[in-house]
Amino acid sequence: MKKTPIAILISGRGSNMNALIEACARPDYPARIALVLSNNPDAPGLETARAAGLDAVAIDHRLFPRDRDGHEKAIDRELTNAGVEAICLAGYMRVLTPYLVGRWQGRMLNIHPSLLPAYPGLDTHARALAAGDAEHGCTVHLVTDGVDEGPVLAQARVKVLESDTEQSLASRVLEQEHLLYPAALATFLDKQ
Ligand code: GRF
């Protein structure tokens, strides 16, 4: 079967990346990881990726002060050189400019820890708890210029419990993220 070469962009621990690594290791999974890339050279996920035998590079945004375009052009060069055909943002904590979003329009996915359109941005679990929501969850969506606004590809729901803290809710949502992202990516690629 054709395995589409993908890149995963991370900034931190990379647990969603790890779920994608495990999925891509399956012979019947429609993607392979051509590159892991981080804006943060200290992202623990880079070591995880290298330990799995993957190419993992850091392009430190701090080396491009006041030059977001320069940073994104450097990222784009790496993606192109690696032959990437689709991108998964997985805890990538920089807002992308219209330049990179436009270059990869319709081929860049993100996972967000809320049931979008509820709670774009940060602190989603605390906001869901503060609002008294009965349900919370996560969303895989296509990336567009608006932050966390692109078309929804898939969602997973969790019930909010009386006893939930921000941490307990985050950890139940994260379990769902690890199932949802590989499944949503496979469905997306199968439709291409
Ligand atoms: C996840 O909750 C993801 O939804 C959000 O950032 C977090 C990244 O976690 N975009 P990890 O680095 O994948 O563990």
PDB file of C-alpha atoms in Angstrom, residues 37-158:
ATOM      1  CA  LEU A  37      10.391  19.029  13.309  1.00  0.00           C
ATOM      2  CA  SER A  38      10.329  21.288  16.354  1.00  0.00           C
ATOM      3  CA  ASN A  39      10.698  25.024  16.905  1.00  0.00           C
ATOM      4  CA  ASN A  40      12.076  24.115  20.336  1.00  0.00           C
ATOM      5  CA  PRO A  41      15.484  22.376  20.388  1.00  0.00           C
ATOM      6  CA  ASP A  42      14.757  21.163  23.948  1.00  0.00           C
ATOM      7  CA  ALA A  43      11.448  19.481  23.091  1.00  0.00           C
ATOM      8  CA  PRO A  44      11.535  16.033  24.756  1.00  0.00           C
ATOM      9  CA  GLY A  45       9.634  14.663  21.746  1.00  0.00           C
ATOM     10  CA  LEU A  46      12.726  15.134  19.545  1.00  0.00           C
ATOM     11  CA  GLU A  47      14.595  12.490  21.560  1.00  0.00           C
ATOM     12  CA  THR A  48      11.586  10.161  21.440  1.00  0.00           C
ATOM     13  CA  ALA A  49      11.508  10.523  17.659  1.00  0.00           C
ATOM     14  CA  ARG A  50      15.245   9.888  17.281  1.00  0.00           C
ATOM     15  CA  ALA A  51      15.004   6.854  19.552  1.00  0.00           C
ATOM     16  CA  ALA A  52      12.368   5.536  17.142  1.00  0.00           C
ATOM     17  CA  GLY A  53      14.881   5.957  14.316  1.00  0.00           C
ATOM     18  CA  LEU A  54      13.229   9.019  12.763  1.00  0.00           C
ATOM     19  CA  ASP A  55      14.802  12.150  11.313  1.00  0.00           C
ATOM     20  CA  ALA A  56      14.112  14.850  13.867  1.00  0.00           C
ATOM     21  CA  VAL A  57      15.304  18.425  13.487  1.00  0.00           C
ATOM     22  CA  ALA A  58      14.924  21.619  15.455  1.00  0.00           C
ATOM     23  CA  ILE A  59      14.593  24.996  13.804  1.00  0.00           C
ATOM     24  CA  ASP A  60      14.775  27.333  16.774  1.00  0.00           C
ATOM     25  CA  HIS A  61      12.424  30.278  16.309  1.00  0.00           C
ATOM     26  CA  ARG A  62      14.639  32.342  18.624  1.00  0.00           C
ATOM     27  CA  LEU A  63      17.274  32.383  15.877  1.00  0.00           C
ATOM     28  CA  PHE A  64      14.805  34.378  13.744  1.00  0.00           C
ATOM     29  CA  PRO A  65      13.968  37.401  15.914  1.00  0.00           C
ATOM     30  CA  ARG A  66      11.171  39.509  14.406  1.00  0.00           C
ATOM     31  CA  ASP A  67      11.287  37.304  11.301  1.00  0.00           C
ATOM     32  CA  ARG A  68       8.437  34.778  11.398  1.00  0.00           C
ATOM     33  CA  ASP A  69       8.536  34.452   7.640  1.00  0.00           C
ATOM     34  CA  GLY A  70      12.250  33.579   7.728  1.00  0.00           C
ATOM     35  CA  HIS A  71      11.572  30.894  10.347  1.00  0.00           C
ATOM     36  CA  GLU A  72       8.711  29.438   8.337  1.00  0.00           C
ATOM     37  CA  LYS A  73      10.700  29.515   5.093  1.00  0.00           C
ATOM     38  CA  ALA A  74      13.413  27.483   6.829  1.00  0.00           C
ATOM     39  CA  ILE A  75      10.746  25.031   8.043  1.00  0.00           C
ATOM     40  CA  ASP A  76       9.224  24.842   4.576  1.00  0.00           C
ATOM     41  CA  ARG A  77      12.620  24.022   3.040  1.00  0.00           C
ATOM     42  CA  GLU A  78      13.044  21.075   5.456  1.00  0.00           C
ATOM     43  CA  LEU A  79       9.531  19.818   4.712  1.00  0.00           C
ATOM     44  CA  THR A  80      10.073  20.044   0.973  1.00  0.00           C
ATOM     45  CA  ASN A  81      13.527  18.425   1.125  1.00  0.00           C
ATOM     46  CA  ALA A  82      12.068  15.530   3.116  1.00  0.00           C
ATOM     47  CA  GLY A  83       9.426  14.952   0.416  1.00  0.00           C
ATOM     48  CA  VAL A  84       6.571  15.534   2.820  1.00  0.00           C
ATOM     49  CA  GLU A  85       3.019  15.422   1.425  1.00  0.00           C
ATOM     50  CA  ALA A  86       1.003  16.146   4.577  1.00  0.00           C
ATOM     51  CA  ILE A  87       1.710  17.713   7.970  1.00  0.00           C
ATOM     52  CA  CYS A  88       0.406  16.909  11.437  1.00  0.00           C
ATOM     53  CA  LEU A  89       0.717  19.634  14.039  1.00  0.00           C
ATOM     54  CA  ALA A  90       0.940  17.844  17.387  1.00  0.00           C
ATOM     55  CA  GLY A  91       1.390  20.294  20.226  1.00  0.00           C
ATOM     56  CA  TYR A  92       3.147  22.790  17.951  1.00  0.00           C
ATOM     57  CA  MET A  93       2.879  25.946  20.020  1.00  0.00           C
ATOM     58  CA  ARG A  94       3.659  28.664  17.453  1.00  0.00           C
ATOM     59  CA  VAL A  95       0.863  30.345  15.557  1.00  0.00           C
ATOM     60  CA  LEU A  96       1.647  29.895  11.862  1.00  0.00           C
ATOM     61  CA  THR A  97       1.520  32.806   9.424  1.00  0.00           C
ATOM     62  CA  PRO A  98      -0.571  32.784   6.239  1.00  0.00           C
ATOM     63  CA  TYR A  99       2.669  31.975   4.379  1.00  0.00           C
ATOM     64  CA  LEU A 100       3.121  28.422   5.737  1.00  0.00           C
ATOM     65  CA  VAL A 101      -0.605  27.799   6.085  1.00  0.00           C
ATOM     66  CA  GLY A 102      -1.056  28.805   2.429  1.00  0.00           C
ATOM     67  CA  ARG A 103       1.809  26.595   1.255  1.00  0.00           C
ATOM     68  CA  TRP A 104       0.187  23.544   2.903  1.00  0.00           C
ATOM     69  CA  GLN A 105      -3.487  24.455   2.548  1.00  0.00           C
ATOM     70  CA  GLY A 106      -5.659  21.363   2.769  1.00  0.00           C
ATOM     71  CA  ARG A 107      -2.676  19.202   3.701  1.00  0.00           C
ATOM     72  CA  MET A 108      -2.010  20.366   7.271  1.00  0.00           C
ATOM     73  CA  LEU A 109      -3.885  18.876  10.255  1.00  0.00           C
ATOM     74  CA  ASN A 110      -3.960  19.902  13.911  1.00  0.00           C
ATOM     75  CA  ILE A 111      -5.238  18.311  17.099  1.00  0.00           C
ATOM     76  CA  HIS A 112      -6.867  20.562  19.656  1.00  0.00           C
ATOM     77  CA  PRO A 113      -7.997  19.599  23.172  1.00  0.00           C
ATOM     78  CA  SER A 114     -11.610  20.788  23.026  1.00  0.00           C
ATOM     79  CA  LEU A 115     -14.777  20.182  21.065  1.00  0.00           C
ATOM     80  CA  LEU A 116     -14.243  23.003  18.559  1.00  0.00           C
ATOM     81  CA  PRO A 117     -15.698  25.510  17.943  1.00  0.00           C
ATOM     82  CA  ALA A 118     -15.802  25.590  21.758  1.00  0.00           C
ATOM     83  CA  TYR A 119     -12.613  26.843  23.406  1.00  0.00           C
ATOM     84  CA  PRO A 120     -10.072  27.658  20.732  1.00  0.00           C
ATOM     85  CA  GLY A 121      -6.708  28.715  22.200  1.00  0.00           C
ATOM     86  CA  LEU A 122      -5.216  27.737  25.548  1.00  0.00           C
ATOM     87  CA  ASP A 123      -6.481  26.409  28.922  1.00  0.00           C
ATOM     88  CA  THR A 124      -9.301  24.460  27.329  1.00  0.00           C
ATOM     89  CA  HIS A 125      -9.820  22.017  30.207  1.00  0.00           C
ATOM     90  CA  ALA A 126     -10.035  24.747  32.850  1.00  0.00           C
ATOM     91  CA  ARG A 127     -12.481  26.666  30.677  1.00  0.00           C
ATOM     92  CA  ALA A 128     -14.710  23.615  30.138  1.00  0.00           C
ATOM     93  CA  LEU A 129     -14.759  22.975  33.908  1.00  0.00           C
ATOM     94  CA  ALA A 130     -15.452  26.627  34.742  1.00  0.00           C
ATOM     95  CA  ALA A 131     -18.372  26.624  32.295  1.00  0.00           C
ATOM     96  CA  GLY A 132     -19.860  23.509  33.959  1.00  0.00           C
ATOM     97  CA  ASP A 133     -19.876  21.609  30.657  1.00  0.00           C
ATOM     98  CA  ALA A 134     -21.234  18.055  30.809  1.00  0.00           C
ATOM     99  CA  GLU A 135     -19.031  17.020  27.871  1.00  0.00           C
ATOM    100  CA  HIS A 136     -15.560  17.899  26.687  1.00  0.00           C
ATOM    101  CA  GLY A 137     -13.150  16.309  24.224  1.00  0.00           C
ATOM    102  CA  CYS A 138     -10.780  16.843  21.346  1.00  0.00           C
ATOM    103  CA  THR A 139     -10.867  17.746  17.667  1.00  0.00           C
ATOM    104  CA  VAL A 140      -8.722  17.027  14.623  1.00  0.00           C
ATOM    105  CA  HIS A 141      -9.139  19.759  12.031  1.00  0.00           C
ATOM    106  CA  LEU A 142      -7.564  21.178   8.913  1.00  0.00           C
ATOM    107  CA  VAL A 143      -5.379  24.229   9.554  1.00  0.00           C
ATOM    108  CA  THR A 144      -6.525  27.554   8.139  1.00  0.00           C
ATOM    109  CA  ASP A 145      -5.439  31.117   8.877  1.00  0.00           C
ATOM    110  CA  GLY A 146      -7.766  31.483  11.876  1.00  0.00           C
ATOM    111  CA  VAL A 147      -6.317  29.805  14.982  1.00  0.00           C
ATOM    112  CA  ASP A 148      -8.163  26.510  15.707  1.00  0.00           C
ATOM    113  CA  GLU A 149     -10.804  27.440  13.129  1.00  0.00           C
ATOM    114  CA  GLY A 150     -10.365  25.077  10.168  1.00  0.00           C
ATOM    115  CA  PRO A 151     -12.868  22.451   9.017  1.00  0.00           C
ATOM    116  CA  VAL A 152     -13.381  19.676  11.568  1.00  0.00           C
ATOM    117  CA  LEU A 153     -12.274  16.204  10.452  1.00  0.00           C
ATOM    118  CA  ALA A 154     -13.078  14.230  13.615  1.00  0.00           C
ATOM    119  CA  GLN A 155     -13.954  14.637  17.282  1.00  0.00           C
ATOM    120  CA  ALA A 156     -13.926  12.444  20.381  1.00  0.00           C
ATOM    121  CA  ARG A 157     -16.051  13.181  23.451  1.00  0.00           C
ATOM    122  CA  VAL A 158     -15.514  12.527  27.143  1.00  0.00           C
TER     123      VAL A 158
END
